[in-house]
Short mmCIF file of C-alpha atoms in Angstrom, two decimals:
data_model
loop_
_atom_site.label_atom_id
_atom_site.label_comp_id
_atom_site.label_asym_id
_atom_site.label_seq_id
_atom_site.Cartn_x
_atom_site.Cartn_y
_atom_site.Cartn_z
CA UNK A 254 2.46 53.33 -4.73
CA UNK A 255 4.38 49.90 -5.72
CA UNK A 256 6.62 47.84 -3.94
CA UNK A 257 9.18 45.54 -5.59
CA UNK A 258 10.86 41.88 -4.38
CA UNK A 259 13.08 39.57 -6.17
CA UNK A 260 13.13 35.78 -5.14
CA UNK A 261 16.48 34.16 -6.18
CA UNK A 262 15.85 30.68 -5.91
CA UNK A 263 12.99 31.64 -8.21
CA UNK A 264 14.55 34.28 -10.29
CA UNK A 265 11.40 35.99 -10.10
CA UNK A 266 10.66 39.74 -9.53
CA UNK A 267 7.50 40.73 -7.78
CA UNK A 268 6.32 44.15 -8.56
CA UNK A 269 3.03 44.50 -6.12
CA UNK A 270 0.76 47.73 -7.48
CA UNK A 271 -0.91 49.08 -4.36
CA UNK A 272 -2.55 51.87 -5.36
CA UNK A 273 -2.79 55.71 -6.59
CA UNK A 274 -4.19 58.97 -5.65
CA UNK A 275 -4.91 62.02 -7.31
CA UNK A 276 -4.86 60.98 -10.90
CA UNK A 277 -5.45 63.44 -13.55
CA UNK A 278 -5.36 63.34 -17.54
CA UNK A 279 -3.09 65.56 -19.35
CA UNK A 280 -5.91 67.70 -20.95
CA UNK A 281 -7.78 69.07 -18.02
CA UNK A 282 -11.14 66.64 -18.12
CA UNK A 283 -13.58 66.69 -15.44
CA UNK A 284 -14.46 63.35 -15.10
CA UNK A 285 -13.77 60.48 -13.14
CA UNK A 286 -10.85 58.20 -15.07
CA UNK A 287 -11.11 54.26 -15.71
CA UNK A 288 -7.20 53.81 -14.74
CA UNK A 289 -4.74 50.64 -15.02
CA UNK A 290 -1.25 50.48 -14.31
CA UNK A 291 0.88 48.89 -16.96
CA UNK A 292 4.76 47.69 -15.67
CA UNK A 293 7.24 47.02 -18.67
CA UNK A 294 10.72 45.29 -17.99
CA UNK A 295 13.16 47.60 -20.49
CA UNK A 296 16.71 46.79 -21.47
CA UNK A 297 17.92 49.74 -22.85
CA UNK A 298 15.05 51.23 -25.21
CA UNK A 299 13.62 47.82 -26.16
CA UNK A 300 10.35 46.55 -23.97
CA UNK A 301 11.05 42.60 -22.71
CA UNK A 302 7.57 42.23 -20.78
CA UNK A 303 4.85 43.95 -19.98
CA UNK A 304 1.86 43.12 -17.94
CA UNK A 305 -0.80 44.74 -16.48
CA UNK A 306 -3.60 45.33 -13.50
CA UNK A 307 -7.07 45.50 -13.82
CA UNK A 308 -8.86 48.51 -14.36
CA UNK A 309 -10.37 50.79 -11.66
CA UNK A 310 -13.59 52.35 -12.74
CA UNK A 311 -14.80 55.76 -11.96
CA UNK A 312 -12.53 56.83 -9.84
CA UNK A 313 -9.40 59.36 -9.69
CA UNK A 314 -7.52 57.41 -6.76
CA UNK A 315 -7.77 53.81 -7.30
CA UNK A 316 -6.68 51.17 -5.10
CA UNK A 317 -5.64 47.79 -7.03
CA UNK A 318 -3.60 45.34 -4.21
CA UNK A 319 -2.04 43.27 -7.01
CA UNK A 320 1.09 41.50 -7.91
CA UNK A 321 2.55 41.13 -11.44
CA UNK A 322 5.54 38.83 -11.58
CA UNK A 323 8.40 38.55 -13.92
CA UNK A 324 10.55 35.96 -14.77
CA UNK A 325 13.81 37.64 -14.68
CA UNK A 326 17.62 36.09 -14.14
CA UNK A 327 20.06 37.50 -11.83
CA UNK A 328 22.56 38.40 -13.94
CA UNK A 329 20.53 40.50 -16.22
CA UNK A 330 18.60 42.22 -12.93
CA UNK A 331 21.54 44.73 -13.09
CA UNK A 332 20.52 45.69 -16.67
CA UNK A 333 17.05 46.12 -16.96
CA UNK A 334 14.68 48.94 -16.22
CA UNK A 335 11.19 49.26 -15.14
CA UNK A 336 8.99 51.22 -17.00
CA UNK A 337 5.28 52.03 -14.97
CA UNK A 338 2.62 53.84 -16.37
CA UNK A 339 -0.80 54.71 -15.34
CA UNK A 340 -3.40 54.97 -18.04
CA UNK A 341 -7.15 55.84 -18.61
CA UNK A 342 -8.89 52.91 -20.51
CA UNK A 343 -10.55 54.57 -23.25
CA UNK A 344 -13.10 52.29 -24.01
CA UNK A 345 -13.77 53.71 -27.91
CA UNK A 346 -9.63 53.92 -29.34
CA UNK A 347 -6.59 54.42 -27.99
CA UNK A 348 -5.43 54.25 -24.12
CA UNK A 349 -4.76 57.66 -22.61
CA UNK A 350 -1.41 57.71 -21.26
CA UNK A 351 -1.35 59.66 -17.53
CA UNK A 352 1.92 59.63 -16.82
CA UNK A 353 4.69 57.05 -15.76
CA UNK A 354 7.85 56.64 -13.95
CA UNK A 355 11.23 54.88 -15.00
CA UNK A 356 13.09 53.01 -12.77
CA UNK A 357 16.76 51.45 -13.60
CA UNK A 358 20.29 52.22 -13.03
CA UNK A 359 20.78 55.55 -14.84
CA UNK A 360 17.68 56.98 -13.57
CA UNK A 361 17.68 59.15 -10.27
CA UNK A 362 14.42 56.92 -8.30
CA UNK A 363 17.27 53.84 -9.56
CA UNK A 364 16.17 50.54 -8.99
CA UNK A 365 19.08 49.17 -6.41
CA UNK A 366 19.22 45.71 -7.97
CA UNK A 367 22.39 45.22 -5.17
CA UNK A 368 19.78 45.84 -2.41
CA UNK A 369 16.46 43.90 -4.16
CA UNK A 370 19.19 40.65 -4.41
CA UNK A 371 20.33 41.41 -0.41
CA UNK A 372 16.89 42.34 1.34
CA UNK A 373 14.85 40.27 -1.39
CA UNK A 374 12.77 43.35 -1.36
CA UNK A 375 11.49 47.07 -1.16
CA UNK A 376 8.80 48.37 0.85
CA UNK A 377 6.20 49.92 -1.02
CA UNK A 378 6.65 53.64 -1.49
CA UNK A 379 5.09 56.32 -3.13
CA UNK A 380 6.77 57.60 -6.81
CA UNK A 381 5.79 60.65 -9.17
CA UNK A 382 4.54 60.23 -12.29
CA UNK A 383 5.97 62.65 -15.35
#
């Protein structure tokens, strides 16, 4: 669950990670995950930013409360994509990647840039990771 808001005198775009539930690796492991939610600004298939929460330990539904914030110009609000992943800090190696969710123009849970720049925000909501 995230909710997004874009401050024009600012140019900034708020992206506030509330939390998750029901969190599961792709191989079928039993134990409890170490997750952290990673939010990329995209333009096309190039990453701009990325930043990223804390991470939640030992659990499978974390709750996180916390904003990441993006410098990001109006103009090029229309263009970009937001790329959110959950992933399971694997303290020996590599990150496990849990799943993630694109949002943008072409894609069908579309950012409405028209609607972030007239309301100044979104309510949080909840979104399916693939």
């Amino acid at each position: 669950m995230f909710s997004l808001s874009y401050l024009p005198s600012a140019e900034r775009l708020t992206v506030v990670v509330v939390k998750a539930r029901n969190l599961r690796q792709q191989e079928e492991v039993k134990s409890d995950l170490d997750p952290f939610i990673k939010v990329c600004i995209t333009a096309g298939n190039k990453k701009l930013k990325k930043k990223k929460t804390s991470t939640a330990h030992n659990t499978n539904s974390p709750t996180w409360n916390e904003a990441l914030v993006f410098s990001v110009n109006r103009e090029s609000l229309r263009t970009i994509g937001l790329e959110v992943s959950a992933y399971h800090d694997n303290k020996l190696g590599i990150d496990d990647l849990i799943g993630k969710v694109r949002l943008g123009a072409n894609s069908e849970e579309g950012v409405r840039c028209e609607e972030l720049l007239r309301e100044k925000g979104m309510p949080a909501r909840w979104y399916s990771l693939s």
